[in-house]
Tab-separated table of C-alpha atoms in Angstrom:
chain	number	residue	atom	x	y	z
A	880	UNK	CA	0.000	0.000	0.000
A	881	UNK	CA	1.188	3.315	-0.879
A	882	UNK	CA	1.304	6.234	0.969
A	883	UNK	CA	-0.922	9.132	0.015
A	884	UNK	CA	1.059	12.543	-1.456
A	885	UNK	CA	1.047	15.257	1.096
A	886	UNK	CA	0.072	18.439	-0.812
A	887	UNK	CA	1.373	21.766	1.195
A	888	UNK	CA	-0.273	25.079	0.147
A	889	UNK	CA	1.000	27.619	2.511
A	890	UNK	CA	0.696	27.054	5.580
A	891	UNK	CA	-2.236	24.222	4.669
A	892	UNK	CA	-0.926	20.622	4.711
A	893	UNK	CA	-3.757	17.936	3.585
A	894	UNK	CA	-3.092	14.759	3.922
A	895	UNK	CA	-4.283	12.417	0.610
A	896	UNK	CA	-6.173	9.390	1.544
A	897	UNK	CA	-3.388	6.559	0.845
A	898	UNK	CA	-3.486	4.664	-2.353
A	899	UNK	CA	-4.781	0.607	-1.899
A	900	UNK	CA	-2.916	-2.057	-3.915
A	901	UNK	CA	-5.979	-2.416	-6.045
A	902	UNK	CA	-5.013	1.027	-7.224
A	903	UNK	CA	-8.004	3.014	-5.453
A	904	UNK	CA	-7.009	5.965	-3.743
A	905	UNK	CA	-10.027	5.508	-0.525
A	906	UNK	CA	-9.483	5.681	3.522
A	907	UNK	CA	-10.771	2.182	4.473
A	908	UNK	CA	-10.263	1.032	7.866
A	909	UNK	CA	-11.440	-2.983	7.141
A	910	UNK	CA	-11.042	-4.180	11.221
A	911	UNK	CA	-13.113	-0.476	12.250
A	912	UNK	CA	-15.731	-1.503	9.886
A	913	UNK	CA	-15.812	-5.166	11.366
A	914	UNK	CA	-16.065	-3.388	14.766
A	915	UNK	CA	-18.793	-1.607	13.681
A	916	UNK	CA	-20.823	-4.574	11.754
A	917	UNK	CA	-20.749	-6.097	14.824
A	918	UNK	CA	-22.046	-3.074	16.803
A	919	UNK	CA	-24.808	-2.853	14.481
A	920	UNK	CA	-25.734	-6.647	14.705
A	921	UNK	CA	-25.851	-6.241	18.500
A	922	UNK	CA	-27.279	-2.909	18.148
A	923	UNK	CA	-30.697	-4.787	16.567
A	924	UNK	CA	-31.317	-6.954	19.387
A	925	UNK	CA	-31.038	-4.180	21.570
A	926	UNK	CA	-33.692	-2.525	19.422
A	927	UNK	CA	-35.756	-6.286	19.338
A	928	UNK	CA	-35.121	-6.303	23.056
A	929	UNK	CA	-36.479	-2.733	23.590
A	930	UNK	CA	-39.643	-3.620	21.999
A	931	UNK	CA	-40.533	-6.571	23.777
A	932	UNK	CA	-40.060	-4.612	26.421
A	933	UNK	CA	-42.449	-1.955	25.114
A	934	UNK	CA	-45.315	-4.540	24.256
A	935	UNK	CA	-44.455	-5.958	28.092
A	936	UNK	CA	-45.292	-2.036	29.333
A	937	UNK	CA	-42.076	-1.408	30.627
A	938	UNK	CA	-42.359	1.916	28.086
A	939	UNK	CA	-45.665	3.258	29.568
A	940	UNK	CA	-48.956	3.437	27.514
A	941	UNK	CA	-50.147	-0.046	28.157
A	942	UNK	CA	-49.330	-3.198	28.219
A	943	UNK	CA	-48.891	-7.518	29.098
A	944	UNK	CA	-47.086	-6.258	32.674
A	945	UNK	CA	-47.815	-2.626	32.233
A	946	UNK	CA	-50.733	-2.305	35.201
A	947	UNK	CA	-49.861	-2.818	38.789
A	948	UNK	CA	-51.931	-2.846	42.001
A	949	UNK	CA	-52.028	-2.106	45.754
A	950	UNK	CA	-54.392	-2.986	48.475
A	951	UNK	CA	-54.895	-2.332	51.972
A	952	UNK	CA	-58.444	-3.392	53.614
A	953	UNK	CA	-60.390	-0.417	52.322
A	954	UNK	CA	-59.954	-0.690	48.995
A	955	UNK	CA	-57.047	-0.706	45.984
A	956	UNK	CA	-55.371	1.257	43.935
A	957	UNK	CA	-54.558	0.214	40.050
A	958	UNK	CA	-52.035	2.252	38.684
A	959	UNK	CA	-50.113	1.634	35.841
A	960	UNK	CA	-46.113	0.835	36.609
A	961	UNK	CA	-44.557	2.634	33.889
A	962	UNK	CA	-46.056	6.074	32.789
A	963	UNK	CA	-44.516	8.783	30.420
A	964	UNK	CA	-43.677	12.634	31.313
A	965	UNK	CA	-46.202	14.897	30.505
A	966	UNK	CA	-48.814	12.535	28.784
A	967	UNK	CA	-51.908	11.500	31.164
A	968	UNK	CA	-52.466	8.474	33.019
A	969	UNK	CA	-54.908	6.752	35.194
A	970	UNK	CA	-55.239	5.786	38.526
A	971	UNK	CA	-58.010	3.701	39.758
A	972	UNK	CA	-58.879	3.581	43.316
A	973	UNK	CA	-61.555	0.959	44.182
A	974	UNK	CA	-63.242	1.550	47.997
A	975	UNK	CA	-64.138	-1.645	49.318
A	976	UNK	CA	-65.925	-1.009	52.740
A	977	UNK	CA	-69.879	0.130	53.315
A	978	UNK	CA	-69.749	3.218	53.837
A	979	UNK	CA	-71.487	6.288	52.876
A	980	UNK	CA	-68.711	8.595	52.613
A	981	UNK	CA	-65.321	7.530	51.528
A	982	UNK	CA	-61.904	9.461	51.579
A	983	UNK	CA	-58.775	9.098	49.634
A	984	UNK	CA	-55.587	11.145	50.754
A	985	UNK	CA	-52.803	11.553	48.373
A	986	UNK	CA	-50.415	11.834	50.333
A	987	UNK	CA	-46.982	13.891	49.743
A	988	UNK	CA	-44.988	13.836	47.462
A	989	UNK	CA	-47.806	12.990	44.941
A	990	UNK	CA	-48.620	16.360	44.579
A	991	UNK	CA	-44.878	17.144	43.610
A	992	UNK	CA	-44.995	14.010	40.864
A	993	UNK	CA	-48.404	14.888	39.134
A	994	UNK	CA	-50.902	17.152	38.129
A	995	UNK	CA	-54.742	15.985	38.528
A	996	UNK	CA	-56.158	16.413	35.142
A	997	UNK	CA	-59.880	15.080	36.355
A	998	UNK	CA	-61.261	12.619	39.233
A	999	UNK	CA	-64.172	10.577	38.276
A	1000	UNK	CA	-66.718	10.937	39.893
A	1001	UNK	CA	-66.199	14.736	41.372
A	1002	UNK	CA	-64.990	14.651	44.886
A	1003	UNK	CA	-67.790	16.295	47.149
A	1004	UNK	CA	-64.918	17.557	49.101
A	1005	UNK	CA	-61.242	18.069	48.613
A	1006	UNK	CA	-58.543	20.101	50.737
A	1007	UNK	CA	-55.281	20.001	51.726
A	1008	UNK	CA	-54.909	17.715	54.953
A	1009	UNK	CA	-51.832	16.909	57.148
A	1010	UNK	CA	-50.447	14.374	54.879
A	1011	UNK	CA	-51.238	15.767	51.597
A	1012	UNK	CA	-54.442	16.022	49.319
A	1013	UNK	CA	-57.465	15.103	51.013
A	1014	UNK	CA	-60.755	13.815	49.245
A	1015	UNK	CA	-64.155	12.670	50.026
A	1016	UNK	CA	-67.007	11.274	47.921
A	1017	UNK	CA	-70.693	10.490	49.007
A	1018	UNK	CA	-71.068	7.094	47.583
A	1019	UNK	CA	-73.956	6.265	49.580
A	1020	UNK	CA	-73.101	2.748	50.512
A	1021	UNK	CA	-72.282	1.795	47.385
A	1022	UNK	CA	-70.035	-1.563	47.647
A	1023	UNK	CA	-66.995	-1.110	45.690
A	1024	UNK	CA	-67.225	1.967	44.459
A	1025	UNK	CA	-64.317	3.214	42.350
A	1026	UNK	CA	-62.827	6.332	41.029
A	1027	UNK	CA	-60.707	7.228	38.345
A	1028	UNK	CA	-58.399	9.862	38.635
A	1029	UNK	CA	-56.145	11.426	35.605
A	1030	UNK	CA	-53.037	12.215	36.298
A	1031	UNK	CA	-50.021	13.851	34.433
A	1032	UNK	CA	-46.788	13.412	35.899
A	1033	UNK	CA	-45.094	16.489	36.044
A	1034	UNK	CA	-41.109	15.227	35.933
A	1035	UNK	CA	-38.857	12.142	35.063
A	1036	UNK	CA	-37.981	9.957	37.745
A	1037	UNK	CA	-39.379	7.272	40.195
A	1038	UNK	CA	-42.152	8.314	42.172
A	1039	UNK	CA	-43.298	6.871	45.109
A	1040	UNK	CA	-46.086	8.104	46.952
A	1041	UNK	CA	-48.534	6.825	49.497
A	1042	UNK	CA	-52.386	6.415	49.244
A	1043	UNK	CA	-54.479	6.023	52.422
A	1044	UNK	CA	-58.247	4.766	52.157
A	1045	UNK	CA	-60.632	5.444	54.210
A	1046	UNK	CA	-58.329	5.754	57.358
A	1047	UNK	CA	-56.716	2.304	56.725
A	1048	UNK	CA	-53.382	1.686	56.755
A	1049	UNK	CA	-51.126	3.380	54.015
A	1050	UNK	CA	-50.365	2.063	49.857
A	1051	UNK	CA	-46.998	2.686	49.003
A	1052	UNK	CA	-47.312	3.398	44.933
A	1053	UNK	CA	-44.285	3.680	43.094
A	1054	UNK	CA	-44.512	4.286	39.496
A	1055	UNK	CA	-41.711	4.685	37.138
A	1056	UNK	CA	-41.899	8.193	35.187
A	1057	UNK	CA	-39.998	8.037	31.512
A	1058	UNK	CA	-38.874	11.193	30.101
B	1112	UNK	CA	-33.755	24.411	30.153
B	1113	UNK	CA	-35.972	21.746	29.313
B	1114	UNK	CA	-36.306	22.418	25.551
B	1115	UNK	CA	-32.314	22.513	25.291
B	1116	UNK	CA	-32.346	19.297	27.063
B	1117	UNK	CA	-34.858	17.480	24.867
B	1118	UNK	CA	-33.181	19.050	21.311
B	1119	UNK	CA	-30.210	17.034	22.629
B	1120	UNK	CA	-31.695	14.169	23.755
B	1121	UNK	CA	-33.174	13.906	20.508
B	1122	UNK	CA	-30.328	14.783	18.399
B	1123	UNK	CA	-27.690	12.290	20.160
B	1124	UNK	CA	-31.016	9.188	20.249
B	1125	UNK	CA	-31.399	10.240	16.788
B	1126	UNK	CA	-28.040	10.222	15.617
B	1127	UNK	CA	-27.320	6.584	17.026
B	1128	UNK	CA	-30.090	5.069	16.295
B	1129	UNK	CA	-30.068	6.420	12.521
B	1130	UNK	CA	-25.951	5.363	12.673
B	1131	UNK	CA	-26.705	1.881	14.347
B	1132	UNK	CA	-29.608	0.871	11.585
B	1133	UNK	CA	-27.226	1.012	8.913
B	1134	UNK	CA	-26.402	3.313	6.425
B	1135	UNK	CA	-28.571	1.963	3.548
B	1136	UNK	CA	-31.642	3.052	5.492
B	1137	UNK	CA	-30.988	6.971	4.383
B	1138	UNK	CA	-28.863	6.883	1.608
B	1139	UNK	CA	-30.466	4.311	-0.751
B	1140	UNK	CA	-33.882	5.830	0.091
B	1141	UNK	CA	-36.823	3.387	-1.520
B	1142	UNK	CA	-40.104	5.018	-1.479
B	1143	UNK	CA	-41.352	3.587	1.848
B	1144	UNK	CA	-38.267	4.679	3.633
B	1145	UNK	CA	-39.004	7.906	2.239
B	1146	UNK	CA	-42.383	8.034	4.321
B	1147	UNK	CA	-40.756	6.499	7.163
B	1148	UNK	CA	-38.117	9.260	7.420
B	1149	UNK	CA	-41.278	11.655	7.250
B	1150	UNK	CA	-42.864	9.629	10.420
B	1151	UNK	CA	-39.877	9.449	12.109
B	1152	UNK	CA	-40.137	13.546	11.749
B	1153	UNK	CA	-43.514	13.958	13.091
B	1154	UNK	CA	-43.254	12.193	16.216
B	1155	UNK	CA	-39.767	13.711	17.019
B	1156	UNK	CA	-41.483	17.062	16.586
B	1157	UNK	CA	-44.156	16.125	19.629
B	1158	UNK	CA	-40.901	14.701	21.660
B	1159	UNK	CA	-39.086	18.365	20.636
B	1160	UNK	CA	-41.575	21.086	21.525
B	1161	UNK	CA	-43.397	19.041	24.041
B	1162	UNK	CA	-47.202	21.528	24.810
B	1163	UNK	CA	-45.486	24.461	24.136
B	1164	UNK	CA	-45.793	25.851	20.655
B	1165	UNK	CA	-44.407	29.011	21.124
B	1166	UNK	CA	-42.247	31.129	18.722
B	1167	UNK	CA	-39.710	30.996	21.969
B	1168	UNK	CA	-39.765	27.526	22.200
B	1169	UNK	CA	-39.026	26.959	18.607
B	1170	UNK	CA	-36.154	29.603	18.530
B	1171	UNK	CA	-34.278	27.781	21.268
B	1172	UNK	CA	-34.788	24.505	19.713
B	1173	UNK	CA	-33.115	25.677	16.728
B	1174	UNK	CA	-30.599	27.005	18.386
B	1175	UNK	CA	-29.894	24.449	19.839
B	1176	UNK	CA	-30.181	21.995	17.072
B	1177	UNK	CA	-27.549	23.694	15.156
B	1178	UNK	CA	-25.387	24.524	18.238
B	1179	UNK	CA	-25.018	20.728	18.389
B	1180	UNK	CA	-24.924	19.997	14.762
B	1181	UNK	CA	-21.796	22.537	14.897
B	1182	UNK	CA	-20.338	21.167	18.134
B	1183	UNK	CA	-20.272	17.702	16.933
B	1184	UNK	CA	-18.563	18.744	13.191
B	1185	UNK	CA	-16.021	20.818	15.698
B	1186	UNK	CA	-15.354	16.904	17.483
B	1187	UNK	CA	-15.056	15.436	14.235
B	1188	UNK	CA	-12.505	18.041	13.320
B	1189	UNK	CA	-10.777	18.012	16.149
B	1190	UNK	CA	-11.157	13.824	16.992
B	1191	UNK	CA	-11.119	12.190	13.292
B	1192	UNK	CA	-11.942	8.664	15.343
B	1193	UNK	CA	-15.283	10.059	16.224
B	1194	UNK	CA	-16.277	11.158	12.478
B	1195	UNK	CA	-15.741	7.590	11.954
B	1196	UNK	CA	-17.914	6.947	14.506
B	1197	UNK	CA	-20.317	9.092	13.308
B	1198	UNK	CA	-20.203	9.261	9.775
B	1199	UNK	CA	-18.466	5.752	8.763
B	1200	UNK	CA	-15.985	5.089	6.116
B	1201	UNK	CA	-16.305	3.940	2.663
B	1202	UNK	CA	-16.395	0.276	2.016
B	1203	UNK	CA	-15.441	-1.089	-1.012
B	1204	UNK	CA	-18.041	-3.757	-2.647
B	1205	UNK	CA	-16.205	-4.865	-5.733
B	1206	UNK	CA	-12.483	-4.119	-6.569
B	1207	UNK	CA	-11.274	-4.918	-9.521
B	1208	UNK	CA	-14.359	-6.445	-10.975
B	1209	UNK	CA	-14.254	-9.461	-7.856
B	1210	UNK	CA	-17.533	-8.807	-5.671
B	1211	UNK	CA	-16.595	-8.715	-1.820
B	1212	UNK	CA	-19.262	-10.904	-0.667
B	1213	UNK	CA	-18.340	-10.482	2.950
B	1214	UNK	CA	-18.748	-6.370	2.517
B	1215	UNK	CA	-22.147	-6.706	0.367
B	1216	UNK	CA	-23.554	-8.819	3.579
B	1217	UNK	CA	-22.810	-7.547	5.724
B	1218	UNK	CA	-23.482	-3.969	4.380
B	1219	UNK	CA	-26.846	-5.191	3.448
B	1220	UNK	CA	-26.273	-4.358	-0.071
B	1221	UNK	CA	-27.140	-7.258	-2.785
B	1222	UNK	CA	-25.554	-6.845	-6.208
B	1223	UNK	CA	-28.941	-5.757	-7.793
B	1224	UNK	CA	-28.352	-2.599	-5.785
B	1225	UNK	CA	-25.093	-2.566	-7.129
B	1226	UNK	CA	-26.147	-2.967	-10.545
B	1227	UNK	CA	-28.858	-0.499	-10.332
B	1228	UNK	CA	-26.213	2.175	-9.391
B	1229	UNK	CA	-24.090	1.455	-12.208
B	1230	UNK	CA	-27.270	1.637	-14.984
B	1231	UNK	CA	-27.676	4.995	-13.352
B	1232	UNK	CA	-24.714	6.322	-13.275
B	1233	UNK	CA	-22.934	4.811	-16.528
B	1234	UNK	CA	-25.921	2.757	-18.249
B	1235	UNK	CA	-23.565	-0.510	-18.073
B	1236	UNK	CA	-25.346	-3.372	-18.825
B	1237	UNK	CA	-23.446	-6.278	-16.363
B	1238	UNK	CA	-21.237	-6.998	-13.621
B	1239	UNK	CA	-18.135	-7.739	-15.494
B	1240	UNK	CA	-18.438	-4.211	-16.793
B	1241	UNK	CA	-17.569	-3.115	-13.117
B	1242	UNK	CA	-14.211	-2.304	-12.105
B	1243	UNK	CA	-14.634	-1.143	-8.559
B	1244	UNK	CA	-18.229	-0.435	-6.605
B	1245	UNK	CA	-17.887	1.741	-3.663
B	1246	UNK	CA	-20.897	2.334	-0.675
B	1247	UNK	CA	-19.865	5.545	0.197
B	1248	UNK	CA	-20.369	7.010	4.284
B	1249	UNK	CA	-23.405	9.512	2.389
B	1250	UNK	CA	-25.029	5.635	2.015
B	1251	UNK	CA	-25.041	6.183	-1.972
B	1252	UNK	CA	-22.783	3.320	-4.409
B	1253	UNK	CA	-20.343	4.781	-6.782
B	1254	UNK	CA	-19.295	2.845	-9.632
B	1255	UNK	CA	-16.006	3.094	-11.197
B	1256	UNK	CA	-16.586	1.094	-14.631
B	1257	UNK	CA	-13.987	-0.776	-16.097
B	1258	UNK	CA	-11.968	1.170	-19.110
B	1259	UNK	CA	-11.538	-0.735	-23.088
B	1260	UNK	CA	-8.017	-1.623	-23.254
C-alpha cells in the first residue's frame, strides 16, 4: 500500500487518503468496519429487546405487565407501573368497605410528581390535609365503588407516593416516570 | 432548560439510532423509507416542543439543534476517530471487478443494488463491466466502470 502525497499550500498541509494495492485511492479502515458490523448486529437486538419490552409495558402506555396494584383493607389502587412525562395516566382507586362517605388522601410527594387532570366521579370535598391532598365522595353505601383519577406526571424519575383509604393503613405506589 | 435538554436528547437518540440501523436506510432511500423518514419527523417534533408551541420555544430549539450539529462537526474536526464513529468510512463492494461478498452482507447491499447504481450512473449493462463499486459514508454506491483496453 502506498502512501498518500502530502500536498502543502501555505501554511495548509492535507493529507491524501493513501493509495490501496488495487489502485483506489479511498481511507478504508477494514477491522473499524468489522467493529462496527458487529455493533450494528448487537445494536438490533437491543432494538428487538427494547420492543418486547415496550409490548411488556415497561415503556408506559399499556401493556402484558404494564398495570400494577395495591391494596390495603379499604380498597385498591390500580395504577399503571410505567407512565410517560407529561402525557396523562390513570389511577383507579376501588373503595371496598360500606360506607357512605369515603376518603382518599394523596399523600406527599404525589402532589410534587403529578398534576390531577380530572377525578371521576367529582370529589364532594377536597382540601389540603396533614399528609397531603385530602378527598371525600358520598357514595352512599355503594359496595366497591371506584374512582378514576387522571393524572399527568409532572417530571422524570421514580415516584413513590402513598395512598391512604378510608383511614386504613397506608399504599406505598411507586410508578416509574420516563422522560 | 428543558427544551435545550430534549433538542439534545433527541439529536444524540437520533443520531445513534439512525448510525446503528445502517447506512442503507438513508442513503439508498426506496419510497417507503421515504415516508418512514417523514414519520420518524412527526413524532420527534411532539418529543421536541413538548405543549409548548411558542415562537420561543421553537427559537431555542433551533438554536440548539444547530449549536449541536456545529459542536459535533467541531469533534469530528478536532477527533477524526469520532467522524468515523459518526459518519463511517467507505467500504469497497467490488475491486477490480471481484464482488466482496463479505462487505455486500454484511453492508446489506445485494448486487442488484449494485447494478442499479451502475445503470444509473454509466448505463452498463453487467457486472463484469464493473471495475470497482464503492458504498460511500453519504449511504449512496459509486461505480467506477472498467476502461476498453
Amino acid at each position: 500500500m502506498q502512501f498518500g502525497v502530502v500536498h502543502e499550500m501555505a501554511d495548509l498541509v492535507i493529507e491524501a487518503p493513501r493509495i490501496r494495492d488495487d489502485g483506489l485511492q479511498l481511507e478504508e479502515d477494514r477491522a473499524f468496519q468489522e467493529r462496527f458490523w458487529r455493533g450494528e448486529r448487537i445494536a438490533l437486538g437491543v432494538f428487538a429487546i427494547i420492543i418486547l419490552l415496550a409490548l411488556l409495558g415497561f415503556a408506559g402506555s399499556g401493556g402484558l405487565l404494564g398495570l400494577g396494584a395495591v391494596a390495603s383493607s379499604a380498597g385498591s389502587v390500580e395504577h399503571a407501573r410505567v407512565v410517560r412525562w407529561q402525557t396523562p395516566d390513570r389511577l383507579r382507586v376501588v373503595l371496598t368497605l360500606d360506607q357512605a362517605v369515603h376518603e382518599v388522601v394523596l399523600a406527599d410527594p404525589f402532589s410534587a410528581w403529578f398534576d390531577i387532570e380530572t377525578i371521576q366521579p367529582e370529589p364532594e370535598r377536597s382540601f389540603i390535609g396533614p399528609h397531603g391532598l385530602v378527598l371525600q365522595f358520598n357514595t352512599d353505601g355503594v359496595p366497591s365503588s371506584a374512582v378514576l383519577l387522571s393524572v399527568r406526571p409532572d417530571a422524570p424519575g421514580l415516584a413513590r407516593y402513598r395512598v391512604v383509604l378510608d383511614g386504613a393503613e397506608p399504599m406505598t405506589v411507586t410508578q416509574l416516570v420516563l422522560p | 432548560m428543558e427544551t435545550v435538554l430534549r433538542g439534545i436528547a433527541i439529536y444524540l437518540a437520533l443520531l445513534v439510532v439512525i448510525r446503528l440501523s445502517g447506512r442503507r436506510t438513508i442513503g439508498e432511500m426506496a419510497a417507503f423509507d421515504f415516508v418512514l423518514l417523514l414519520i420518524v419527523a412527526e413524532t420527534t417534533q411532539q418529543a421536541l416542543l413538548g405543549d409548548d408551541f411558542s415562537i420561543t420555544n421553537s427559537l431555542v430549539l433551533i438554536v440548539t439543534l444547530f449549536s449541536a450539529d456545529a459542536f459535533f462537526s467541531y469533534v469530528k474536526q478536532w477527533w477524526p476517530q469520532a467522524a468515523k464513529w459518526m459518519d463511517g468510512q467507505a467500504t469497497v463492494l467490488i475491486s477490480l471487478g471481484n464482488p466482496d461478498r463479505r462487505a455486500l452482507s454484511r453492508a446489506r447491499v445485494d448486487l442488484a443494488d449494485v447494478l442499479l447504481a451502475a445503470r444509473e450512473q454509466h448505463g452498463l449493462e453487467r457486472l463484469d463491466q464493473i471495475k470497482f463499486a464503492v458504498l460511500e459514508a453519504s449511504g449512496s454506491i459509486s461505480i467506477i466502470p472498467k476502461r476498453d483496453e
